[in-house]
mmCIF file with all atom_site columns, C-alpha atoms in Angstrom:
data_model
loop_
_atom_site.group_PDB
_atom_site.id
_atom_site.type_symbol
_atom_site.label_atom_id
_atom_site.label_alt_id
_atom_site.label_comp_id
_atom_site.label_asym_id
_atom_site.label_entity_id
_atom_site.label_seq_id
_atom_site.pdbx_PDB_ins_code
_atom_site.Cartn_x
_atom_site.Cartn_y
_atom_site.Cartn_z
_atom_site.occupancy
_atom_site.B_iso_or_equiv
_atom_site.pdbx_formal_charge
_atom_site.auth_seq_id
_atom_site.auth_comp_id
_atom_site.auth_asym_id
_atom_site.auth_atom_id
_atom_site.pdbx_PDB_model_num
ATOM 1   C CA . MET A 1 1   ? 0.000   0.000   0.000   1.00 43.00 ? 187 MET A CA 1
ATOM 2   C CA . SER A 1 2   ? 1.199   3.530   -0.572  1.00 43.00 ? 188 SER A CA 1
ATOM 3   C CA . ALA A 1 3   ? 0.170   6.999   0.458   1.00 48.00 ? 189 ALA A CA 1
ATOM 4   C CA . ALA A 1 4   ? -3.027  8.385   -0.992  1.00 49.00 ? 190 ALA A CA 1
ATOM 5   C CA . ALA A 1 5   ? -3.076  9.483   -4.584  1.00 51.00 ? 191 ALA A CA 1
ATOM 6   C CA . PRO A 1 6   ? -4.077  13.147  -4.696  1.00 47.00 ? 192 PRO A CA 1
ATOM 7   C CA . GLY A 1 7   ? -7.778  13.481  -5.426  1.00 51.00 ? 193 GLY A CA 1
ATOM 8   C CA . ALA A 1 8   ? -8.363  9.726   -5.530  1.00 68.00 ? 194 ALA A CA 1
ATOM 9   C CA . ASP A 1 9   ? -12.091 9.125   -5.990  1.00 88.00 ? 195 ASP A CA 1
ATOM 10  C CA . VAL A 1 10  ? -12.669 5.968   -3.977  1.00 95.00 ? 196 VAL A CA 1
ATOM 11  C CA . LEU A 1 11  ? -15.580 4.408   -2.138  1.00 97.00 ? 197 LEU A CA 1
ATOM 12  C CA . ARG A 1 12  ? -15.690 5.545   1.480   1.00 97.00 ? 198 ARG A CA 1
ATOM 13  C CA . LEU A 1 13  ? -17.514 4.252   4.522   1.00 97.00 ? 199 LEU A CA 1
ATOM 14  C CA . ARG A 1 14  ? -19.979 7.139   4.325   1.00 97.00 ? 200 ARG A CA 1
ATOM 15  C CA . ASP A 1 15  ? -21.039 5.691   0.951   1.00 96.00 ? 201 ASP A CA 1
ATOM 16  C CA . ILE A 1 16  ? -21.903 2.244   2.321   1.00 97.00 ? 202 ILE A CA 1
ATOM 17  C CA . GLY A 1 17  ? -22.408 2.850   6.056   1.00 97.00 ? 203 GLY A CA 1
ATOM 18  C CA . PHE A 1 18  ? -20.840 1.062   9.004   1.00 98.00 ? 204 PHE A CA 1
ATOM 19  C CA . GLU A 1 19  ? -23.407 -1.705  9.549   1.00 98.00 ? 205 GLU A CA 1
ATOM 20  C CA . ALA A 1 20  ? -22.274 -4.222  6.900   1.00 98.00 ? 206 ALA A CA 1
ATOM 21  C CA . PRO A 1 21  ? -18.527 -3.699  7.485   1.00 98.00 ? 207 PRO A CA 1
ATOM 22  C CA . ARG A 1 22  ? -19.077 -3.999  11.250  1.00 98.00 ? 208 ARG A CA 1
ATOM 23  C CA . ALA A 1 23  ? -20.963 -7.287  10.812  1.00 98.00 ? 209 ALA A CA 1
ATOM 24  C CA . LEU A 1 24  ? -18.290 -8.627  8.455   1.00 98.00 ? 210 LEU A CA 1
ATOM 25  C CA . LEU A 1 25  ? -15.480 -7.842  10.880  1.00 98.00 ? 211 LEU A CA 1
ATOM 26  C CA . GLU A 1 26  ? -17.427 -9.206  13.855  1.00 98.00 ? 212 GLU A CA 1
ATOM 27  C CA . ALA A 1 27  ? -17.849 -12.520 11.997  1.00 97.00 ? 213 ALA A CA 1
ATOM 28  C CA . TYR A 1 28  ? -14.041 -12.805 12.191  1.00 96.00 ? 214 TYR A CA 1
ATOM 29  C CA . GLY A 1 29  ? -13.756 -11.719 15.822  1.00 96.00 ? 215 GLY A CA 1
ATOM 30  C CA . LEU A 1 30  ? -12.759 -8.111  15.105  1.00 97.00 ? 216 LEU A CA 1
ATOM 31  C CA . GLN A 1 31  ? -14.376 -4.876  16.248  1.00 98.00 ? 217 GLN A CA 1
ATOM 32  C CA . LEU A 1 32  ? -15.034 -1.795  14.135  1.00 98.00 ? 218 LEU A CA 1
ATOM 33  C CA . VAL A 1 33  ? -15.099 1.477   16.048  1.00 98.00 ? 219 VAL A CA 1
ATOM 34  C CA . GLN A 1 34  ? -16.455 4.557   14.328  1.00 98.00 ? 220 GLN A CA 1
ATOM 35  C CA . VAL A 1 35  ? -14.372 7.671   14.983  1.00 98.00 ? 221 VAL A CA 1
ATOM 36  C CA . ALA A 1 36  ? -16.130 11.041  14.889  1.00 97.00 ? 222 ALA A CA 1
ATOM 37  C CA . ASP A 1 37  ? -15.636 13.211  11.824  1.00 95.00 ? 223 ASP A CA 1
ATOM 38  C CA . GLY A 1 38  ? -12.545 15.374  12.128  1.00 94.00 ? 224 GLY A CA 1
ATOM 39  C CA . GLU A 1 39  ? -11.051 13.340  14.976  1.00 96.00 ? 225 GLU A CA 1
ATOM 40  C CA . VAL A 1 40  ? -7.666  11.631  14.675  1.00 96.00 ? 226 VAL A CA 1
ATOM 41  C CA . ILE A 1 41  ? -8.038  7.943   13.867  1.00 97.00 ? 227 ILE A CA 1
ATOM 42  C CA . PRO A 1 42  ? -6.302  5.910   16.579  1.00 97.00 ? 228 PRO A CA 1
ATOM 43  C CA . GLY A 1 43  ? -3.707  3.454   15.339  1.00 96.00 ? 229 GLY A CA 1
ATOM 44  C CA . SER A 1 44  ? -3.618  4.802   11.773  1.00 95.00 ? 230 SER A CA 1
ATOM 45  C CA . TYR A 1 45  ? -0.311  3.982   10.081  1.00 90.00 ? 231 TYR A CA 1
ATOM 46  C CA . TRP A 1 46  ? -0.937  6.281   7.106   1.00 84.00 ? 232 TRP A CA 1
ATOM 47  C CA . GLY A 1 47  ? -2.708  9.058   9.039   1.00 86.00 ? 233 GLY A CA 1
ATOM 48  C CA . GLU A 1 48  ? -5.395  11.373  7.678   1.00 89.00 ? 234 GLU A CA 1
ATOM 49  C CA . ASP A 1 49  ? -8.508  9.304   6.845   1.00 95.00 ? 235 ASP A CA 1
ATOM 50  C CA . GLU A 1 50  ? -6.841  5.878   6.824   1.00 95.00 ? 236 GLU A CA 1
ATOM 51  C CA . ALA A 1 51  ? -8.102  3.085   9.095   1.00 97.00 ? 237 ALA A CA 1
ATOM 52  C CA . GLY A 1 52  ? -6.190  2.319   12.274  1.00 97.00 ? 238 GLY A CA 1
ATOM 53  C CA . LEU A 1 53  ? -5.433  -0.810  14.273  1.00 97.00 ? 239 LEU A CA 1
ATOM 54  C CA . ILE A 1 54  ? -5.143  -1.361  17.989  1.00 96.00 ? 240 ILE A CA 1
ATOM 55  C CA . GLY A 1 55  ? -5.358  -4.971  19.058  1.00 95.00 ? 241 GLY A CA 1
ATOM 56  C CA . THR A 1 56  ? -8.399  -6.597  17.460  1.00 95.00 ? 242 THR A CA 1
ATOM 57  C CA . THR A 1 57  ? -10.087 -3.253  16.884  1.00 97.00 ? 243 THR A CA 1
ATOM 58  C CA . VAL A 1 58  ? -10.183 -1.386  13.589  1.00 98.00 ? 244 VAL A CA 1
ATOM 59  C CA . HIS A 1 59  ? -10.829 2.357   13.863  1.00 98.00 ? 245 HIS A CA 1
ATOM 60  C CA . ALA A 1 60  ? -12.336 4.338   10.989  1.00 98.00 ? 246 ALA A CA 1
ATOM 61  C CA . ARG A 1 61  ? -14.246 7.503   10.165  1.00 98.00 ? 247 ARG A CA 1
ATOM 62  C CA . ALA A 1 62  ? -17.005 8.067   7.650   1.00 97.00 ? 248 ALA A CA 1
ATOM 63  C CA . ASP A 1 63  ? -14.395 9.431   5.210   1.00 97.00 ? 249 ASP A CA 1
ATOM 64  C CA . THR A 1 64  ? -12.171 6.346   5.556   1.00 97.00 ? 250 THR A CA 1
ATOM 65  C CA . PRO A 1 65  ? -11.793 4.528   2.226   1.00 97.00 ? 251 PRO A CA 1
ATOM 66  C CA . VAL A 1 66  ? -13.422 1.090   2.225   1.00 98.00 ? 252 VAL A CA 1
ATOM 67  C CA . HIS A 1 67  ? -10.207 -0.419  0.838   1.00 97.00 ? 253 HIS A CA 1
ATOM 68  C CA . SER A 1 68  ? -8.279  0.995   3.810   1.00 96.00 ? 254 SER A CA 1
ATOM 69  C CA . LEU A 1 69  ? -10.723 -0.489  6.322   1.00 98.00 ? 255 LEU A CA 1
ATOM 70  C CA . LEU A 1 70  ? -10.551 -3.897  4.634   1.00 98.00 ? 256 LEU A CA 1
ATOM 71  C CA . HIS A 1 71  ? -6.780  -3.799  4.198   1.00 96.00 ? 257 HIS A CA 1
ATOM 72  C CA . GLU A 1 72  ? -6.089  -3.059  7.843   1.00 96.00 ? 258 GLU A CA 1
ATOM 73  C CA . ALA A 1 73  ? -8.674  -5.601  9.041   1.00 97.00 ? 259 ALA A CA 1
ATOM 74  C CA . CYS A 1 74  ? -7.149  -8.208  6.736   1.00 97.00 ? 260 CYS A CA 1
ATOM 75  C CA . HIS A 1 75  ? -3.728  -7.596  8.267   1.00 95.00 ? 261 HIS A CA 1
ATOM 76  C CA . LEU A 1 76  ? -5.232  -8.719  11.567  1.00 96.00 ? 262 LEU A CA 1
ATOM 77  C CA . LEU A 1 77  ? -6.887  -11.726 9.965   1.00 96.00 ? 263 LEU A CA 1
ATOM 78  C CA . VAL A 1 78  ? -3.742  -13.045 8.282   1.00 96.00 ? 264 VAL A CA 1
ATOM 79  C CA . MET A 1 79  ? -1.458  -12.755 11.304  1.00 94.00 ? 265 MET A CA 1
ATOM 80  C CA . PRO A 1 80  ? -1.281  -15.440 13.971  1.00 91.00 ? 266 PRO A CA 1
ATOM 81  C CA . PRO A 1 81  ? -3.987  -14.816 16.611  1.00 87.00 ? 267 PRO A CA 1
ATOM 82  C CA . GLU A 1 82  ? -1.399  -14.527 19.388  1.00 87.00 ? 268 GLU A CA 1
ATOM 83  C CA . ARG A 1 83  ? 0.090   -11.429 17.662  1.00 90.00 ? 269 ARG A CA 1
ATOM 84  C CA . ARG A 1 84  ? -3.230  -9.597  17.245  1.00 90.00 ? 270 ARG A CA 1
ATOM 85  C CA . ALA A 1 85  ? -3.568  -8.398  20.837  1.00 87.00 ? 271 ALA A CA 1
ATOM 86  C CA . ALA A 1 86  ? -0.195  -6.619  20.653  1.00 91.00 ? 272 ALA A CA 1
ATOM 87  C CA . VAL A 1 87  ? -0.812  -4.831  17.337  1.00 93.00 ? 273 VAL A CA 1
ATOM 88  C CA . HIS A 1 88  ? -0.747  -1.063  17.452  1.00 94.00 ? 274 HIS A CA 1
ATOM 89  C CA . THR A 1 89  ? -0.618  0.901   14.196  1.00 93.00 ? 275 THR A CA 1
ATOM 90  C CA . ASP A 1 90  ? 1.933   -1.171  12.249  1.00 88.00 ? 276 ASP A CA 1
ATOM 91  C CA . ALA A 1 91  ? 0.571   -4.622  11.465  1.00 87.00 ? 277 ALA A CA 1
ATOM 92  C CA . THR A 1 92  ? 3.489   -6.237  9.656   1.00 76.00 ? 278 THR A CA 1
ATOM 93  C CA . ASP A 1 93  ? 6.688   -5.930  7.727   1.00 69.00 ? 279 ASP A CA 1
ATOM 94  C CA . SER A 1 94  ? 6.203   -9.364  6.159   1.00 88.00 ? 280 SER A CA 1
ATOM 95  C CA . VAL A 1 95  ? 5.782   -9.472  2.379   1.00 92.00 ? 281 VAL A CA 1
ATOM 96  C CA . PRO A 1 96  ? 3.777   -12.731 2.507   1.00 94.00 ? 282 PRO A CA 1
ATOM 97  C CA . GLU A 1 97  ? 1.375   -11.229 5.059   1.00 94.00 ? 283 GLU A CA 1
ATOM 98  C CA . GLU A 1 98  ? 1.088   -8.014  3.051   1.00 93.00 ? 284 GLU A CA 1
ATOM 99  C CA . ASP A 1 99  ? 0.250   -9.951  -0.114  1.00 95.00 ? 285 ASP A CA 1
ATOM 100 C CA . ALA A 1 100 ? -2.239  -12.142 1.761   1.00 97.00 ? 286 ALA A CA 1
ATOM 101 C CA . ALA A 1 101 ? -3.917  -9.038  3.226   1.00 96.00 ? 287 ALA A CA 1
ATOM 102 C CA . CYS A 1 102 ? -4.258  -7.533  -0.264  1.00 96.00 ? 288 CYS A CA 1
ATOM 103 C CA . CYS A 1 103 ? -5.740  -10.741 -1.634  1.00 97.00 ? 289 CYS A CA 1
ATOM 104 C CA . LEU A 1 104 ? -8.120  -11.219 1.283   1.00 98.00 ? 290 LEU A CA 1
ATOM 105 C CA . GLN A 1 105 ? -9.406  -7.648  1.128   1.00 98.00 ? 291 GLN A CA 1
ATOM 106 C CA . ILE A 1 106 ? -10.401 -8.240  -2.502  1.00 98.00 ? 292 ILE A CA 1
ATOM 107 C CA . LEU A 1 107 ? -12.181 -11.465 -1.561  1.00 98.00 ? 293 LEU A CA 1
ATOM 108 C CA . LEU A 1 108 ? -13.997 -9.906  1.400   1.00 98.00 ? 294 LEU A CA 1
ATOM 109 C CA . ALA A 1 109 ? -15.113 -6.891  -0.656  1.00 98.00 ? 295 ALA A CA 1
ATOM 110 C CA . ALA A 1 110 ? -17.500 -9.237  -2.466  1.00 97.00 ? 296 ALA A CA 1
ATOM 111 C CA . ARG A 1 111 ? -19.324 -9.670  0.867   1.00 97.00 ? 297 ARG A CA 1
ATOM 112 C CA . LEU A 1 112 ? -20.045 -5.969  1.271   1.00 98.00 ? 298 LEU A CA 1
ATOM 113 C CA . PRO A 1 113 ? -23.191 -4.671  -0.436  1.00 96.00 ? 299 PRO A CA 1
ATOM 114 C CA . GLY A 1 114 ? -22.370 -1.847  -2.815  1.00 95.00 ? 300 GLY A CA 1
ATOM 115 C CA . VAL A 1 115 ? -18.676 -2.684  -2.951  1.00 98.00 ? 301 VAL A CA 1
ATOM 116 C CA . GLY A 1 116 ? -17.618 -5.910  -4.670  1.00 97.00 ? 302 GLY A CA 1
ATOM 117 C CA . SER A 1 117 ? -14.187 -7.079  -5.730  1.00 97.00 ? 303 SER A CA 1
ATOM 118 C CA . ALA A 1 118 ? -14.057 -5.188  -9.043  1.00 97.00 ? 304 ALA A CA 1
ATOM 119 C CA . ARG A 1 119 ? -14.774 -1.821  -7.406  1.00 97.00 ? 305 ARG A CA 1
ATOM 120 C CA . LEU A 1 120 ? -12.299 -2.502  -4.614  1.00 97.00 ? 306 LEU A CA 1
ATOM 121 C CA . MET A 1 121 ? -9.534  -3.361  -7.100  1.00 97.00 ? 307 MET A CA 1
ATOM 122 C CA . ALA A 1 122 ? -10.236 -0.166  -9.046  1.00 95.00 ? 308 ALA A CA 1
ATOM 123 C CA . ASP A 1 123 ? -10.081 1.820   -5.806  1.00 96.00 ? 309 ASP A CA 1
ATOM 124 C CA . MET A 1 124 ? -6.796  0.149   -4.867  1.00 95.00 ? 310 MET A CA 1
ATOM 125 C CA . ASP A 1 125 ? -5.347  1.261   -8.217  1.00 94.00 ? 311 ASP A CA 1
ATOM 126 C CA . ALA A 1 126 ? -6.715  4.795   -7.820  1.00 93.00 ? 312 ALA A CA 1
ATOM 127 C CA . TRP A 1 127 ? -5.210  5.024   -4.338  1.00 91.00 ? 313 TRP A CA 1
ATOM 128 C CA . GLY A 1 128 ? -1.763  3.985   -5.448  1.00 88.00 ? 314 GLY A CA 1
ATOM 129 C CA . TYR A 1 129 ? -1.292  0.326   -4.585  1.00 87.00 ? 315 TYR A CA 1
ATOM 130 C CA . THR A 1 130 ? 1.409   -1.039  -6.874  1.00 86.00 ? 316 THR A CA 1
ATOM 131 C CA . PHE A 1 131 ? 1.819   -4.529  -8.286  1.00 88.00 ? 317 PHE A CA 1
ATOM 132 C CA . ARG A 1 132 ? 4.339   -6.049  -10.704 1.00 85.00 ? 318 ARG A CA 1
ATOM 133 C CA . LEU A 1 133 ? 1.766   -6.591  -13.439 1.00 91.00 ? 319 LEU A CA 1
ATOM 134 C CA . GLY A 1 134 ? 0.639   -2.964  -13.407 1.00 91.00 ? 320 GLY A CA 1
ATOM 135 C CA . SER A 1 135 ? -2.818  -3.264  -11.816 1.00 95.00 ? 321 SER A CA 1
ATOM 136 C CA . THR A 1 136 ? -4.505  -4.852  -8.857  1.00 96.00 ? 322 THR A CA 1
ATOM 137 C CA . GLN A 1 137 ? -6.749  -6.942  -11.091 1.00 96.00 ? 323 GLN A CA 1
ATOM 138 C CA . ALA A 1 138 ? -3.838  -8.288  -13.144 1.00 96.00 ? 324 ALA A CA 1
ATOM 139 C CA . TRP A 1 139 ? -2.006  -9.217  -9.936  1.00 96.00 ? 325 TRP A CA 1
ATOM 140 C CA . PHE A 1 140 ? -5.097  -10.810 -8.388  1.00 97.00 ? 326 PHE A CA 1
ATOM 141 C CA . GLU A 1 141 ? -5.911  -12.848 -11.503 1.00 96.00 ? 327 GLU A CA 1
ATOM 142 C CA . ARG A 1 142 ? -2.394  -13.833 -12.623 1.00 96.00 ? 328 ARG A CA 1
ATOM 143 C CA . ASP A 1 143 ? 0.168   -13.343 -9.851  1.00 96.00 ? 329 ASP A CA 1
ATOM 144 C CA . ALA A 1 144 ? -1.469  -13.928 -6.461  1.00 96.00 ? 330 ALA A CA 1
ATOM 145 C CA . GLU A 1 145 ? -0.814  -17.676 -6.157  1.00 97.00 ? 331 GLU A CA 1
ATOM 146 C CA . ASP A 1 146 ? 1.471   -17.225 -3.159  1.00 96.00 ? 332 ASP A CA 1
ATOM 147 C CA . ALA A 1 147 ? -1.109  -15.040 -1.416  1.00 97.00 ? 333 ALA A CA 1
ATOM 148 C CA . ARG A 1 148 ? -3.871  -17.574 -2.092  1.00 98.00 ? 334 ARG A CA 1
ATOM 149 C CA . ALA A 1 149 ? -1.661  -20.400 -0.778  1.00 98.00 ? 335 ALA A CA 1
ATOM 150 C CA . PHE A 1 150 ? -0.923  -18.356 2.359   1.00 97.00 ? 336 PHE A CA 1
ATOM 151 C CA . LEU A 1 151 ? -4.660  -17.813 2.908   1.00 98.00 ? 337 LEU A CA 1
ATOM 152 C CA . ALA A 1 152 ? -5.442  -21.485 2.337   1.00 98.00 ? 338 ALA A CA 1
ATOM 153 C CA . ALA A 1 153 ? -2.753  -22.497 4.820   1.00 97.00 ? 339 ALA A CA 1
ATOM 154 C CA . ILE A 1 154 ? -4.390  -20.383 7.559   1.00 96.00 ? 340 ILE A CA 1
ATOM 155 C CA . GLY A 1 155 ? -7.919  -21.444 6.642   1.00 95.00 ? 341 GLY A CA 1
ATOM 156 C CA . MET A 1 156 ? -9.089  -18.165 5.143   1.00 94.00 ? 342 MET A CA 1
ATOM 157 C CA . PRO A 1 157 ? -11.302 -17.945 2.028   1.00 82.00 ? 343 PRO A CA 1
#
């Protein structure tokens, strides 16, 4: 993931609401805490409107991009459960975990009404995620075998 692309037009939580993302995260044992507009998001690695992590809680505002919420939540889901409680802001420096988080966020986007995998991949590109094959979709379709194997090994979809 990289810093926000200036003027990136991406789907934000205000566009889909907090109910469905909250239910999705709760199904995996995570909490979603809504931060008031204009307040600093606790545990945000990228700052500004990006989602934050503290333990098993994901913090986000209405202006948080959906891809950011999913990406940070997926970091928690791909790490060993014993590491989750200690997480604060920086989830990993592991390339395999980073790739698995990217793959999982695309898969989970299909479970959010009004989002879907195609929109999430387009938003990832608009935001500045970079992949060897030039786009998120190309990576996901033709170069994410290692990420899929990682997810399978930990029992994730």
